[in-house]
Amino acid sequence: MSEQDDHRPRGFRSAAWFGPDDRNGFMHRSWMKNQGTPDHMFDGRPVIGICNTWSELTPCNGHFRHIAVHVKRGVLEAGGFPVEFPVMSLGETLLRPTAMLFRNLASMEVEETIRANPIDGVVLLCGCDKTTPALVMGAASCDLPTIVVSGGPMLNGKYRGSDIGSGTNLFSMSEDVRAGRMTRREFMEAESCMSRSPGHCMTMGTASTMASMVEALGLTLPQNAAIPAVDSRRLVLAQDSGRRIVEMVREDLRLSKILDRRSFENAIRVNAAIGGSTNAVIHLLAMAGRCEIALTLDDFDRIGREVPLLVDLMPSGRFLMEDFYYAGGLPVVLRRLGGLLHGDARTVSGKALAETFAEAPCWNDEVIRPLERPVREKAGIAVLRGNLAPNGAIIKPSAASPALLVHRGRAIVFEGLSDFRARIDDPALDVDESSVLVMRGVGLKGHPGMPEVGNMPLPRKLLERGVRDMVRLSDARMSGTAYGTVILHVAPEAAAGGPLALVETGDMIEIDVPNGRLHLDVSDATLAARRQRRDAPSAAPATGYERLYLQHIMQPDTGADFDFLVGRRGAAVADNAH
């Protein structure tokens, strides 16, 4: 061993593994060398972990190995040592019973993998819905220098001369088949037309929303949210991010130095302006909890409700993410929101947020509207409270029918998914367009996992009569690609003893979105009597991870994290066991 090797730099966290010239240092370096790593890579340069959620079972993330190659190039260019590692990949399209059941599990794996290994900074490769919050949550609990690289949206779907959007048009075409306006053959033909390139949903679904949220939070380089997955500029951004994370380690620019209250208030306003997914509420709350930043459900109502909808994208509008990028992407939205944002919030670029969008031109005012000509006024997520949701429920007004935002209707109650599917198309179902479809037992504990079934399909007999929307209410979530007058995340959920468990078919429910009210028109005495005679729902004994989940899951109004995971634990780890 040379004299230079005898004095390896010990400035970074990884030096505790690779720096010593004792038995353990020998072991750590020697085993890494079996992959062809040369000795000079252990000279004290920053070790950058590339946290990869690639999986062929997560189609949105199926191209991530190629993106990781470009991140590595950037790390090497900047004098870092890139090491790629896998973590649990959460695919929304295939994973059952729901990807949300495993978000916290993935976050635990991310946190423990980062902490347990010789990593000085981390690049998070995120794409499909839950991968972004899971990775950010895990990294936030460790609090090392971190940058996010999203996988990007698919190209626009193309079907018979028109653009079609993933999720949004799937739901609408499915309803057209049920109503007899589209043949099954036409429906099947659209299948390959919708998903025609690598990437995640190209609507403003949860994946696009969360990619926008991490950019608004300052955790990515500009334009991360919108560059299509197959556009070469996505790879350039990945390489630039690899270079930047090395600089961040040298600057000790950790997550706790970037994310603060201002960052999350910016994200709430941006979510309103882009017509973002309702899922952003539950994920931002959880991410804030890991960062030890006080954020509540009411903040979304107070901060975001008055923000206008500027981005004309499905499901709230007409266009798709490819159009959004060509129009200028998220930096244009940030610039147009201007004074509504905390421009002095920090970002991973080392600049204040305002500096990152100061020169952002808009190339299409129809896709990204000026403030004075929005798609819709006051488009933010609305929080509803009342005797039916004491801890809150949410609705996305930009995707709802304006005429139904103030409504009174008769409840039609379904006990979970099986009951709903068995009865919704029954011609004898006593339902009309003024009814309120209520489904319970589909929350975090009830399902478990809170699946995206809140946008319940309408009864076939009403579809055939031309009805296109009804008020729907549940303790479930809704896909970010979905639309309609859908009230979600009712808290506490029915399985946790919430009043939703006491609703009976025929009860009158009042919705007043402008005034934030959700009321069950039943007396307190009647509800108390119902609670006395209601049997607790029976469930099969939970084992394994599901048991841990049911014991520790928090309700949606606080982010649905595990109670023992909230907060930072840092990156300190016990000494070597060898």
PDB file of N, CA and C in Angstrom, residues 497-536:
ATOM      1  N   GLY A 497     -63.892   3.766  13.435  1.00  0.00           N
ATOM      2  CA  GLY A 497     -64.967   4.258  14.286  1.00  0.00           C
ATOM      3  C   GLY A 497     -65.535   5.597  13.880  1.00  0.00           C
ATOM      4  N   GLY A 498     -65.223   6.062  12.678  1.00  0.00           N
ATOM      5  CA  GLY A 498     -65.743   7.339  12.219  1.00  0.00           C
ATOM      6  C   GLY A 498     -67.238   7.305  11.943  1.00  0.00           C
ATOM      7  N   PRO A 499     -67.882   8.482  11.912  1.00  0.00           N
ATOM      8  CA  PRO A 499     -69.333   8.548  11.685  1.00  0.00           C
ATOM      9  C   PRO A 499     -69.769   7.962  10.353  1.00  0.00           C
ATOM     10  N   LEU A 500     -68.860   7.820   9.393  1.00  0.00           N
ATOM     11  CA  LEU A 500     -69.227   7.217   8.116  1.00  0.00           C
ATOM     12  C   LEU A 500     -69.796   5.817   8.318  1.00  0.00           C
ATOM     13  N   ALA A 501     -69.360   5.147   9.384  1.00  0.00           N
ATOM     14  CA  ALA A 501     -69.861   3.800   9.682  1.00  0.00           C
ATOM     15  C   ALA A 501     -71.341   3.793  10.046  1.00  0.00           C
ATOM     16  N   LEU A 502     -71.894   4.951  10.386  1.00  0.00           N
ATOM     17  CA  LEU A 502     -73.267   5.023  10.888  1.00  0.00           C
ATOM     18  C   LEU A 502     -74.284   5.445   9.836  1.00  0.00           C
ATOM     19  N   VAL A 503     -73.824   5.794   8.636  1.00  0.00           N
ATOM     20  CA  VAL A 503     -74.742   6.242   7.593  1.00  0.00           C
ATOM     21  C   VAL A 503     -75.589   5.064   7.115  1.00  0.00           C
ATOM     22  N   GLU A 504     -76.872   5.340   6.888  1.00  0.00           N
ATOM     23  CA  GLU A 504     -77.779   4.319   6.351  1.00  0.00           C
ATOM     24  C   GLU A 504     -78.395   4.806   5.052  1.00  0.00           C
ATOM     25  N   THR A 505     -78.683   3.866   4.174  1.00  0.00           N
ATOM     26  CA  THR A 505     -79.348   4.210   2.930  1.00  0.00           C
ATOM     27  C   THR A 505     -80.651   4.956   3.239  1.00  0.00           C
ATOM     28  N   GLY A 506     -80.836   6.069   2.562  1.00  0.00           N
ATOM     29  CA  GLY A 506     -82.013   6.903   2.785  1.00  0.00           C
ATOM     30  C   GLY A 506     -81.709   8.162   3.581  1.00  0.00           C
ATOM     31  N   ASP A 507     -80.602   8.176   4.335  1.00  0.00           N
ATOM     32  CA  ASP A 507     -80.195   9.393   5.046  1.00  0.00           C
ATOM     33  C   ASP A 507     -79.916  10.504   4.037  1.00  0.00           C
ATOM     34  N   MET A 508     -80.185  11.727   4.450  1.00  0.00           N
ATOM     35  CA  MET A 508     -79.885  12.877   3.599  1.00  0.00           C
ATOM     36  C   MET A 508     -78.505  13.424   3.951  1.00  0.00           C
ATOM     37  N   ILE A 509     -77.721  13.679   2.917  1.00  0.00           N
ATOM     38  CA  ILE A 509     -76.373  14.222   3.074  1.00  0.00           C
ATOM     39  C   ILE A 509     -76.304  15.565   2.365  1.00  0.00           C
ATOM     40  N   GLU A 510     -75.729  16.539   3.059  1.00  0.00           N
ATOM     41  CA  GLU A 510     -75.599  17.884   2.503  1.00  0.00           C
ATOM     42  C   GLU A 510     -74.131  18.200   2.253  1.00  0.00           C
ATOM     43  N   ILE A 511     -73.851  18.702   1.044  1.00  0.00           N
ATOM     44  CA  ILE A 511     -72.499  19.092   0.656  1.00  0.00           C
ATOM     45  C   ILE A 511     -72.510  20.565   0.302  1.00  0.00           C
ATOM     46  N   ASP A 512     -71.623  21.314   0.906  1.00  0.00           N
ATOM     47  CA  ASP A 512     -71.483  22.737   0.598  1.00  0.00           C
ATOM     48  C   ASP A 512     -69.984  23.038   0.496  1.00  0.00           C
ATOM     49  N   VAL A 513     -69.440  22.841  -0.705  1.00  0.00           N
ATOM     50  CA  VAL A 513     -67.999  22.993  -0.890  1.00  0.00           C
ATOM     51  C   VAL A 513     -67.542  24.434  -0.658  1.00  0.00           C
ATOM     52  N   PRO A 514     -68.246  25.445  -1.166  1.00  0.00           N
ATOM     53  CA  PRO A 514     -67.775  26.814  -0.918  1.00  0.00           C
ATOM     54  C   PRO A 514     -67.629  27.156   0.559  1.00  0.00           C
ATOM     55  N   ASN A 515     -68.467  26.561   1.393  1.00  0.00           N
ATOM     56  CA  ASN A 515     -68.401  26.832   2.832  1.00  0.00           C
ATOM     57  C   ASN A 515     -67.746  25.707   3.629  1.00  0.00           C
ATOM     58  N   GLY A 516     -67.168  24.722   2.926  1.00  0.00           N
ATOM     59  CA  GLY A 516     -66.416  23.671   3.599  1.00  0.00           C
ATOM     60  C   GLY A 516     -67.253  22.786   4.496  1.00  0.00           C
ATOM     61  N   ARG A 517     -68.464  22.465   4.099  1.00  0.00           N
ATOM     62  CA  ARG A 517     -69.375  21.740   4.981  1.00  0.00           C
ATOM     63  C   ARG A 517     -69.771  20.391   4.392  1.00  0.00           C
ATOM     64  N   LEU A 518     -69.758  19.359   5.246  1.00  0.00           N
ATOM     65  CA  LEU A 518     -70.226  18.027   4.897  1.00  0.00           C
ATOM     66  C   LEU A 518     -71.061  17.522   6.065  1.00  0.00           C
ATOM     67  N   HIS A 519     -72.369  17.404   5.851  1.00  0.00           N
ATOM     68  CA  HIS A 519     -73.277  17.161   6.972  1.00  0.00           C
ATOM     69  C   HIS A 519     -74.208  15.992   6.693  1.00  0.00           C
ATOM     70  N   LEU A 520     -74.314  15.129   7.681  1.00  0.00           N
ATOM     71  CA  LEU A 520     -75.291  14.044   7.660  1.00  0.00           C
ATOM     72  C   LEU A 520     -76.507  14.514   8.422  1.00  0.00           C
ATOM     73  N   ASP A 521     -77.632  14.596   7.746  1.00  0.00           N
ATOM     74  CA  ASP A 521     -78.844  15.170   8.350  1.00  0.00           C
ATOM     75  C   ASP A 521     -79.561  14.128   9.203  1.00  0.00           C
ATOM     76  N   VAL A 522     -78.888  13.739  10.274  1.00  0.00           N
ATOM     77  CA  VAL A 522     -79.413  12.774  11.237  1.00  0.00           C
ATOM     78  C   VAL A 522     -79.052  13.307  12.619  1.00  0.00           C
ATOM     79  N   SER A 523     -79.969  13.190  13.562  1.00  0.00           N
ATOM     80  CA  SER A 523     -79.740  13.766  14.885  1.00  0.00           C
ATOM     81  C   SER A 523     -78.623  13.039  15.624  1.00  0.00           C
ATOM     82  N   ASP A 524     -78.014  13.765  16.565  1.00  0.00           N
ATOM     83  CA  ASP A 524     -76.969  13.172  17.387  1.00  0.00           C
ATOM     84  C   ASP A 524     -77.493  11.975  18.167  1.00  0.00           C
ATOM     85  N   ALA A 525     -78.729  12.077  18.634  1.00  0.00           N
ATOM     86  CA  ALA A 525     -79.312  10.978  19.409  1.00  0.00           C
ATOM     87  C   ALA A 525     -79.464   9.725  18.550  1.00  0.00           C
ATOM     88  N   THR A 526     -79.906   9.907  17.320  1.00  0.00           N
ATOM     89  CA  THR A 526     -80.059   8.765  16.419  1.00  0.00           C
ATOM     90  C   THR A 526     -78.706   8.135  16.106  1.00  0.00           C
ATOM     91  N   LEU A 527     -77.693   8.980  15.882  1.00  0.00           N
ATOM     92  CA  LEU A 527     -76.353   8.457  15.601  1.00  0.00           C
ATOM     93  C   LEU A 527     -75.809   7.696  16.804  1.00  0.00           C
ATOM     94  N   ALA A 528     -76.076   8.208  18.013  1.00  0.00           N
ATOM     95  CA  ALA A 528     -75.614   7.532  19.218  1.00  0.00           C
ATOM     96  C   ALA A 528     -76.278   6.162  19.351  1.00  0.00           C
ATOM     97  N   ALA A 529     -77.555   6.096  19.038  1.00  0.00           N
ATOM     98  CA  ALA A 529     -78.271   4.818  19.111  1.00  0.00           C
ATOM     99  C   ALA A 529     -77.730   3.836  18.077  1.00  0.00           C
ATOM    100  N   ARG A 530     -77.440   4.340  16.881  1.00  0.00           N
ATOM    101  CA  ARG A 530     -76.873   3.465  15.844  1.00  0.00           C
ATOM    102  C   ARG A 530     -75.508   2.933  16.277  1.00  0.00           C
ATOM    103  N   ARG A 531     -74.714   3.777  16.878  1.00  0.00           N
ATOM    104  CA  ARG A 531     -73.391   3.345  17.312  1.00  0.00           C
ATOM    105  C   ARG A 531     -73.497   2.238  18.376  1.00  0.00           C
ATOM    106  N   GLN A 532     -74.488   2.347  19.250  1.00  0.00           N
ATOM    107  CA  GLN A 532     -74.661   1.344  20.304  1.00  0.00           C
ATOM    108  C   GLN A 532     -74.981  -0.031  19.731  1.00  0.00           C
ATOM    109  N   ARG A 533     -75.759  -0.054  18.669  1.00  0.00           N
ATOM    110  CA  ARG A 533     -76.175  -1.353  18.142  1.00  0.00           C
ATOM    111  C   ARG A 533     -75.311  -1.853  16.982  1.00  0.00           C
ATOM    112  N   ARG A 534     -74.343  -1.051  16.556  1.00  0.00           N
ATOM    113  CA  ARG A 534     -73.522  -1.454  15.418  1.00  0.00           C
ATOM    114  C   ARG A 534     -72.457  -2.443  15.877  1.00  0.00           C
ATOM    115  N   ASP A 535     -72.381  -3.566  15.190  1.00  0.00           N
ATOM    116  CA  ASP A 535     -71.341  -4.542  15.476  1.00  0.00           C
ATOM    117  C   ASP A 535     -70.029  -4.087  14.854  1.00  0.00           C
ATOM    118  N   ALA A 536     -68.954  -4.325  15.569  1.00  0.00           N
ATOM    119  CA  ALA A 536     -67.640  -4.009  15.012  1.00  0.00           C
ATOM    120  C   ALA A 536     -67.391  -4.898  13.802  1.00  0.00           C
TER     121      ALA A 536
END
